[in-house]
XYZ file of C-alpha atoms in Angstrom:
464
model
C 32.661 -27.903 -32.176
C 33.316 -25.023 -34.741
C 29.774 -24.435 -34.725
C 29.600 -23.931 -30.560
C 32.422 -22.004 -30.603
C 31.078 -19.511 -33.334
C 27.773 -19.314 -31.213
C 29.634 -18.533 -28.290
C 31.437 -16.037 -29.690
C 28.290 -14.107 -31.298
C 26.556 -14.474 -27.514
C 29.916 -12.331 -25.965
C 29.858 -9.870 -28.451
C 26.140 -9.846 -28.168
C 26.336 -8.850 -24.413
C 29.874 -6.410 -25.300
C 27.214 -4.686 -27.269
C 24.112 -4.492 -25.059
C 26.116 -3.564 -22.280
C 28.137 -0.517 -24.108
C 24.303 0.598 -24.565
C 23.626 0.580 -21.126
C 23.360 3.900 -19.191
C 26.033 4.443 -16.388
C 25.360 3.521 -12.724
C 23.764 6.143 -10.777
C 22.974 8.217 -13.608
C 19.516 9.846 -12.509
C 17.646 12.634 -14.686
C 15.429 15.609 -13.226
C 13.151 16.343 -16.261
C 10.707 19.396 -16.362
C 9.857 18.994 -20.226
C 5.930 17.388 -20.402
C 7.229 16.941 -24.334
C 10.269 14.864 -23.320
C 9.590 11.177 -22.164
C 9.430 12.053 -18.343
C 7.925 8.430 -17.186
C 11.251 6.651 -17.188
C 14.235 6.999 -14.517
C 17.670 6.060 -15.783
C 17.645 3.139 -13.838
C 14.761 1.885 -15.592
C 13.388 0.797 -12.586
C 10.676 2.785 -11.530
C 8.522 3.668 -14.781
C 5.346 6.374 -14.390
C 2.479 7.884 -16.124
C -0.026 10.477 -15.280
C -3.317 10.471 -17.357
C -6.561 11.919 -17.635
C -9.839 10.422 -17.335
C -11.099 12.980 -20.692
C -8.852 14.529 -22.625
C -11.673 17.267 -22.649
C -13.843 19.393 -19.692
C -17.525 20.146 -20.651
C -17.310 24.560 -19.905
C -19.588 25.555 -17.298
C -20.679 21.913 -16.646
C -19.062 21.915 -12.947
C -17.864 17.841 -13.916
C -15.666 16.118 -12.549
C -12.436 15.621 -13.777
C -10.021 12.782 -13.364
C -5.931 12.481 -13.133
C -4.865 9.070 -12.853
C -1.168 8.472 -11.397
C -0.039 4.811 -11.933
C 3.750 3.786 -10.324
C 5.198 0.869 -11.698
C 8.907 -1.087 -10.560
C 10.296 -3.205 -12.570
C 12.656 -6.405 -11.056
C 16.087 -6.192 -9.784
C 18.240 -8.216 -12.568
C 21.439 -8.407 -11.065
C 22.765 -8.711 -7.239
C 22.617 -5.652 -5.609
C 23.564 -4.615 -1.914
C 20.158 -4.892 -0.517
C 18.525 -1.127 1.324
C 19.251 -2.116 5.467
C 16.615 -2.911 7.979
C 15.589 -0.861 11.065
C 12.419 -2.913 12.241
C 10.655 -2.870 15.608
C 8.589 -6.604 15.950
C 5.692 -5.092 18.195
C 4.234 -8.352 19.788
C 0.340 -8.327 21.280
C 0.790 -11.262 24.202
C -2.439 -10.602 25.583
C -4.435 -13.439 27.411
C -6.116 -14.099 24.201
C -2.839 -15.253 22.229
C -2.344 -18.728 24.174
C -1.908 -21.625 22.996
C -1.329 -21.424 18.611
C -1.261 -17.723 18.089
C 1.497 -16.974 20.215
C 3.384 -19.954 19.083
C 3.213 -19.280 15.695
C 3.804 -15.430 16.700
C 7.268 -16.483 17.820
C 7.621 -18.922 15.245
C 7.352 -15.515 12.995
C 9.889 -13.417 14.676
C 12.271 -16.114 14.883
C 11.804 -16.059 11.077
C 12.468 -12.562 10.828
C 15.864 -12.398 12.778
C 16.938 -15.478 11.081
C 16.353 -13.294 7.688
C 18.221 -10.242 9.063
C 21.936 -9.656 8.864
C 24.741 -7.456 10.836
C 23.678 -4.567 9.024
C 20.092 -4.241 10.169
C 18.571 -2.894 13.434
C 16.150 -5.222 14.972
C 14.222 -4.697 17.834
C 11.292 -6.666 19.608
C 8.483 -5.371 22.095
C 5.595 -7.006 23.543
C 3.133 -5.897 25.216
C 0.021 -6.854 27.267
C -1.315 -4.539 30.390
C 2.148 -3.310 30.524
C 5.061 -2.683 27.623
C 8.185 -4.571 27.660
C 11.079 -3.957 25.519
C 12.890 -7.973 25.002
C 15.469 -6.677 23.036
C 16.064 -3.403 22.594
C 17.303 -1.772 18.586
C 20.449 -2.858 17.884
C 22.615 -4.190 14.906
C 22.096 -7.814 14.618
C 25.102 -9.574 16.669
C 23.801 -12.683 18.121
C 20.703 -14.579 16.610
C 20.827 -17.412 19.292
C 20.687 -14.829 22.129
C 17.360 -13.352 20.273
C 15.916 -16.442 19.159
C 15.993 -17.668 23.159
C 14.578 -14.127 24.437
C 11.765 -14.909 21.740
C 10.770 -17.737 23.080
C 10.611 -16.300 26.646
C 7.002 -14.389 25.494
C 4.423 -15.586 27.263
C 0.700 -14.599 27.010
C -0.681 -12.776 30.048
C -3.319 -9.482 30.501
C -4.746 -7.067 28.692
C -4.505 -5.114 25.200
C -2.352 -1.778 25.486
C -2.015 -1.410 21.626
C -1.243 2.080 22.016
C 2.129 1.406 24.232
C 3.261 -1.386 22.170
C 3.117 0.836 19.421
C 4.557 3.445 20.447
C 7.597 1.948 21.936
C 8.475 0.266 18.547
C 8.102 3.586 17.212
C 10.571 4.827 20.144
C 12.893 1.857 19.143
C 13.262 2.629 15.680
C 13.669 6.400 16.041
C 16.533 5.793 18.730
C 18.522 3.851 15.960
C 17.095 5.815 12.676
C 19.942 6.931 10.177
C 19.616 7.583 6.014
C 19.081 5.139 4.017
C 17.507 2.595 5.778
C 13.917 1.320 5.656
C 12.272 2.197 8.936
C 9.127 -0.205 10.145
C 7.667 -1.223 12.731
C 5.433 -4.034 12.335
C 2.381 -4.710 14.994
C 0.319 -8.136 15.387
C -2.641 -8.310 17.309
C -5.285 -10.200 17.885
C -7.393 -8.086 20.021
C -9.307 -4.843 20.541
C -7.498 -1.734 22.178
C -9.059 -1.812 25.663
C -6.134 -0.139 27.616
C -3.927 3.238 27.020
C -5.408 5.261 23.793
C -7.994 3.061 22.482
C -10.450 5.865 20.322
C -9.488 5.230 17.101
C -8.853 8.656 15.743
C -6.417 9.577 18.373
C -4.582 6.305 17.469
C -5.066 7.675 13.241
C -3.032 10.964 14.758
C -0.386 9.314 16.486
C 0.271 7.121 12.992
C 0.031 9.961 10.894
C 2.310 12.204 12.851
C 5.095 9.432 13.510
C 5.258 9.207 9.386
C 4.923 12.779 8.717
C 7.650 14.025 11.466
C 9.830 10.836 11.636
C 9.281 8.930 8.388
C 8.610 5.575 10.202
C 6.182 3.488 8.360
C 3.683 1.097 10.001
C 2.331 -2.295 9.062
C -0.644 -3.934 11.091
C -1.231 -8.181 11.195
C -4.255 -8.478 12.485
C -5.175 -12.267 14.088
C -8.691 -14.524 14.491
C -11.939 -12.862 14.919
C -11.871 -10.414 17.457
C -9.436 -7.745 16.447
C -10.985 -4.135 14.576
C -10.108 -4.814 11.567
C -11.381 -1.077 10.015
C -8.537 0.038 13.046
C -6.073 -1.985 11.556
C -6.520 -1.031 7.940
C -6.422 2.517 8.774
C -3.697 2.675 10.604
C -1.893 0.922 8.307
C -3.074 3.214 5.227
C -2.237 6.256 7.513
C 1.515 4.509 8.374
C 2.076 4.080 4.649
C 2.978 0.583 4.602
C 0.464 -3.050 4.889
C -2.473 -4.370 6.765
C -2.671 -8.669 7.008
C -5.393 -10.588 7.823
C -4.713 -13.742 9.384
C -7.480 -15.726 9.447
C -5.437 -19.151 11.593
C -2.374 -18.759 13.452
C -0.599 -21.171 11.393
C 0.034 -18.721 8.478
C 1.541 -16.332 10.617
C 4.639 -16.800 9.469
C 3.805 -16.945 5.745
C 2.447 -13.172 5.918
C 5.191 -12.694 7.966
C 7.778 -13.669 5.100
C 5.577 -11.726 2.679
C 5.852 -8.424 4.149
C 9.415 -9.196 4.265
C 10.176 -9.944 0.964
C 9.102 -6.652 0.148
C 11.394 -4.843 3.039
C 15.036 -6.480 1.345
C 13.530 -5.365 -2.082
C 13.143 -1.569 -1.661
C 14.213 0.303 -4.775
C 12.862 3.557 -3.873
C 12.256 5.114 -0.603
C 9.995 8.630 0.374
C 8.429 8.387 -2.631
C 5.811 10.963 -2.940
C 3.577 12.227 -5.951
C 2.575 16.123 -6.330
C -0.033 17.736 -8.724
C 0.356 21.232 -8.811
C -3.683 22.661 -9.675
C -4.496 25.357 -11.761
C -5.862 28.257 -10.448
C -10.100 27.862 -9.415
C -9.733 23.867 -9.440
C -10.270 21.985 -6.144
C -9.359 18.240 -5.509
C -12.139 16.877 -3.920
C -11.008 13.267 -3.340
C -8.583 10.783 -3.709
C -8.931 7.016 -4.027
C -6.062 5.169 -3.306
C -3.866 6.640 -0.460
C -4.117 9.478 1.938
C -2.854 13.000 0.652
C -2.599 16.422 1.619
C -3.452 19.617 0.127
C -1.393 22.817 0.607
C -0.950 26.573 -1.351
C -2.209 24.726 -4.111
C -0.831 21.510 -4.111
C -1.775 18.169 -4.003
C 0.908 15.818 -2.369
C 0.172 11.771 -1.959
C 2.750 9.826 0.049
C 3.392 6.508 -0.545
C 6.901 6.014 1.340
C 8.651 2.667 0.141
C 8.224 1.191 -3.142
C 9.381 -2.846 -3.937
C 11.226 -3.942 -6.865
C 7.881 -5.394 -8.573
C 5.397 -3.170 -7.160
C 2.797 -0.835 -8.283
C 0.942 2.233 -7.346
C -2.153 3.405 -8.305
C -3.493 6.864 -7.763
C -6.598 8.437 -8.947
C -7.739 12.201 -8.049
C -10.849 13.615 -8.438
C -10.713 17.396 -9.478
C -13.494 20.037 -10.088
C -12.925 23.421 -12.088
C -15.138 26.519 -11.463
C -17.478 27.166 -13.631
C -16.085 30.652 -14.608
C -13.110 28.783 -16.175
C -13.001 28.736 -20.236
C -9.203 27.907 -20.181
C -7.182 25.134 -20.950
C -6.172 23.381 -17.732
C -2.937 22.642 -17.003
C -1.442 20.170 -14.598
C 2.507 19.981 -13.728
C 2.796 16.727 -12.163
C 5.658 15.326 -10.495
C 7.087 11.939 -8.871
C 10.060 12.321 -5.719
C 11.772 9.907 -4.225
C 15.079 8.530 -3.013
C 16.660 6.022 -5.148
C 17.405 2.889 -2.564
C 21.103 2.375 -4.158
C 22.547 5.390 -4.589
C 20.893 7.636 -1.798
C 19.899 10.051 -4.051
C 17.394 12.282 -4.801
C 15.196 11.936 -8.003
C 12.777 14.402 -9.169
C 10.870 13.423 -12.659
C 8.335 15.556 -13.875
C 5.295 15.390 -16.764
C 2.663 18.160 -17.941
C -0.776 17.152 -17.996
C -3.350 19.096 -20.244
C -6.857 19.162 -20.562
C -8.969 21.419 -22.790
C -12.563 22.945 -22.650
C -15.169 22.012 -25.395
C -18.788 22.519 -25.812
C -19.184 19.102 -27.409
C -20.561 16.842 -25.698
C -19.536 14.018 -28.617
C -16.270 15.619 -28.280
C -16.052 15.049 -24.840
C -17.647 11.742 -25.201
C -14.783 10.733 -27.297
C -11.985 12.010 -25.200
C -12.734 9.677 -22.489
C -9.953 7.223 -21.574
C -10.788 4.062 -21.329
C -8.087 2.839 -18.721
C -9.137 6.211 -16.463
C -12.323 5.019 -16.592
C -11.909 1.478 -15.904
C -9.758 2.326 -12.519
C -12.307 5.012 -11.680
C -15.295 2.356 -11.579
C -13.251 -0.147 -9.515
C -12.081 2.249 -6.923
C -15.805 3.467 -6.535
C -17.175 -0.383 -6.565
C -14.736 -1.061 -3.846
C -15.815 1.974 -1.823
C -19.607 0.625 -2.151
C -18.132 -2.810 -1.308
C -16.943 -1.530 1.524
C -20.269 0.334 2.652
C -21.873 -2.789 1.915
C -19.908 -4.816 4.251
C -20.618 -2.315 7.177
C -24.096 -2.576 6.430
C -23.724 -6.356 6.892
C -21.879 -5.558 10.230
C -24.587 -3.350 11.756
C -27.169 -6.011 10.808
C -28.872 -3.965 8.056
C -28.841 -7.182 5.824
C -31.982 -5.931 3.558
C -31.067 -2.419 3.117
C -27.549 -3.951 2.245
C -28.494 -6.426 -0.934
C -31.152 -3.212 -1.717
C -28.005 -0.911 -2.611
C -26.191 -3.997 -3.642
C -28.060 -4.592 -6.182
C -28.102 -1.194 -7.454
C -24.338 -0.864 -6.737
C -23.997 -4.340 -8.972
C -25.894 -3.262 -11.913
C -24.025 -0.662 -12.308
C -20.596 -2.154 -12.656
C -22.224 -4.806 -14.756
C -22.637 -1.877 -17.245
C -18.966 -0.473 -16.765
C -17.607 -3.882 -17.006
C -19.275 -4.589 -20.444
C -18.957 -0.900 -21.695
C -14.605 -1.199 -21.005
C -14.740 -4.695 -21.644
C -12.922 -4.981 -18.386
C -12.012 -7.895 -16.459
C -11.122 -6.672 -13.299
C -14.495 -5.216 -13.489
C -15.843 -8.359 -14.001
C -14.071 -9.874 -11.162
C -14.988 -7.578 -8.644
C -18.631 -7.863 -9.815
C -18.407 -11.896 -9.350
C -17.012 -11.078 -5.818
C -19.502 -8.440 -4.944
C -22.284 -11.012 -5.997
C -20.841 -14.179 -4.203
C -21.129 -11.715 -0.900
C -24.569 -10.725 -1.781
C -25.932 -14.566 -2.095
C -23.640 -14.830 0.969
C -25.464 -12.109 3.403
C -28.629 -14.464 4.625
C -26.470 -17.508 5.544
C -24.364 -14.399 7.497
C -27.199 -13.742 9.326
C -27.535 -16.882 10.923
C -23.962 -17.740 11.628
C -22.052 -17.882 14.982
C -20.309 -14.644 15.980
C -16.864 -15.668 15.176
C -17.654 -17.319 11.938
C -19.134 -14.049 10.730
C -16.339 -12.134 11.981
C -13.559 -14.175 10.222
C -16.019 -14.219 7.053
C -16.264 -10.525 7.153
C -12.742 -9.766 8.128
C -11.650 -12.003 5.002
C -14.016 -10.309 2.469
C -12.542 -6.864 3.653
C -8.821 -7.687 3.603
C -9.661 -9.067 -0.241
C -11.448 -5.173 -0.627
C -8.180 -3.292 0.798
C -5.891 -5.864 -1.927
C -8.271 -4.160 -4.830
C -8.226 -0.738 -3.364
C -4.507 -0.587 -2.819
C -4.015 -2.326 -6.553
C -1.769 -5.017 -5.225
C 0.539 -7.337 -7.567
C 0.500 -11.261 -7.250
């Protein structure tokens, strides 16, 4: 007994101590110093590096040259008031939803209200031919009443994907306030064949609801007939997640999944800028969409989870002309999910000229490297699989092949094994492509939509 009680008595003062070390809640830092550690905010949730892919640039060589920007969350340890809800459900109940899709469809927003509480805004549209609002944003009051006027949708009509959408976006604006996570969330199962269907002018309308409104967008898309390159881009261009759901019966599951993430936001508006040097260009980046403006590079990733991740990789080109040591000032924004307040950390990046090329050779980092051959694998992946889709199936294991060697190389050269992985994926498609060519439509579709939705997890760096 003496014994336990000693023990006990160690553990208390054990957690006395740890918890005098702590830093106070709602302390937040704004650090401008690229000598200081910058990649930690006091709430030592959200951790953050920037890195380059050579710590070197070859002068006059005209390479390329690499940052890579990698957001990590760490998980929430003790009970927190959760970030509140303003969601729009945006139901397709098109003809093509009877029977199991639209069952499980309601069997999913049921779900969701039953998940809510009387601080969130819920609201639910459906639409076929024509838009209808069943229950209009509001603070959750009275789950039986929903519930019933869930179970009212019927399947009927045509595809207006355009009106569904943007009434949930209407929905959530008219109840929008600070601090809450604004979504909509649209399922379909079918191609836009009424109101704005081309898909560019349906990219605009996305990208302009985020960028004026900050409402996010995720897109479930369901069975074999639905664009699923739509989907995915709207979805990149809303900021938030594209599904596939390959049978109606998991409906709900992705359903849960997207949100699980939703009633764990730590940070919200969360946005990375690179400030360039004077006569460098960004010519791409891999990862998310981004903007460019008096010299800045800004990628928006709106909401980030309590166990989430980021991953960001630019590619940058100097002029020639330059002989100068290149200096990046890098920084990470966002509003922390608790305390409603604004955090601004910073870090210097620097990269020198050389003349060596063993120098340069040396400089490379290997992690830089790694991420750069996966996100360009996955782009070739992706050409690949549009290949497939326009029946070019010979020109498509041709490149394949080349495309396959390649990372082969990289995978063994970084001793990598998500390299490795994504070649054993490319080259289970490859063997795939002539029993694609002789399969029934749907099959292929589903086969093809599967394979890509796999592609966007690897592009987008997703967490298990």
């Amino acid at each position: 007994m003496r014994i336990l009680l000693i023990a006990a008595a160690l553990f208390i003062l054990g957690i006395v101590f740890l918890m005098a070390g702590q830093p106070r809640k709602g302390a937040r830092a704004t650090i401008a110093d690229p000598e200081q550690p910058s990649d930690i905010d006091t709430s030592k949730l959200i951790n953050w590096s920037v890195k380059p892919g050579n710590a070197w640039y070859l002068r006059g060589a005209n390479d390329a040259i690499y940052l890579y920007v990698q957001v990590q969350s760490g998980e929430i340890k003790q009970q927190k008031p959760r970030t509140p809800l303003n969601v729009s459900l945006v139901l397709d109940r098109s003809g093509s939803m009877r029977g199991d899709k639209i069952r499980y469809a309601r069997e999913a927003a049921k779900f969701l209200v039953n998940q809510l509480n009387s601080e969130d805004y819920l609201s639910i549209v459906n639409y076929d031919d024509d838009v209808e609002v069943t229950s209009p944003s509001q603070l959750i009051k009275n789950k039986e009443y929903l519930r019933k006027s869930i179970d009212k949708i019927m399947d009927r009509g045509s595809t207006n994907l355009s009106g569904g959408m943007l009434e949930g976006y209407t929905q959530v604006k008219s109840t929008k306030k600070e601090g809450y996570v604004n979504r909509v969330l649209l399922l379909t199962d079918g191609l836009a064949n009424t109101g704005v269907t081309a898909p560019e002018d349906l990219r605009k309308i996305v990208e302009k609801k985020y960028t004026d409104e900050g409402i996010a967008l995720s897109t479930f898309g369901l069975g074999a007939d639905y664009n699923e390159d739509l989907l995915t881009m709207l979805a990149e261009t809303g900021r938030a997640n594209y599904y596939f759901i390959d049978s109606p019966d998991k409906i709900p599951a992705l359903f849960a999944s997207e949100l699980k993430g939703l009633l764990s936001v730590v940070a919200q508006n969360a946005l990375v800028q690179i400030d360039l040097p004077a006569g460098v260009k960004c010519e791409k980046v891999y990862g998310y969409p981004h903007e460019i403006k008096d010299g800045k590079v800004q990628i928006r990733f709106n909401d980030i989870y309590a166990k989430d991740e980021k991953a960001i990789l630019l590619k940058l080109t100097a002029s020639p002309a330059i002989n100068e040591m290149l200096a990046f000032n890098c920084r990470l924004k966002y509003t922390d999910a608790e305390t409603v307040k604004e955090v601004s950390l910073e870090k210097g990046v620097l990269v020198k000229p050389t003349g060596s090329a063993s120098l340069y050779k040396e400089g490379e980092d290997k992690q830089v490297q790694e991420m750069l051959a996966l996100f360009e694998s996955a782009e070739e992946f992706d050409k690949l699989m549009a290949d497939v889709d326009e029946g070019r199936y010979e020109g498509a294991k041709a490149e394949a092949a080349i495309s396959m060697q390649k990372l082969e190389l990289r995978a063994a050269s970084y001793d990598s094994e998500k390299l490795r992985e994504q070649h054993a994926r490319m080259k289970t498609y490859v063997k795939s492509i002539d029993s694609v060519r002789t399969m029934q439509d749907s099959d292929r579709k589903i086969y093809q939509k599967s394979n890509k939705a796999v592609n966007y997890e690897v592009k987008k760096q997703k967490r298990n």
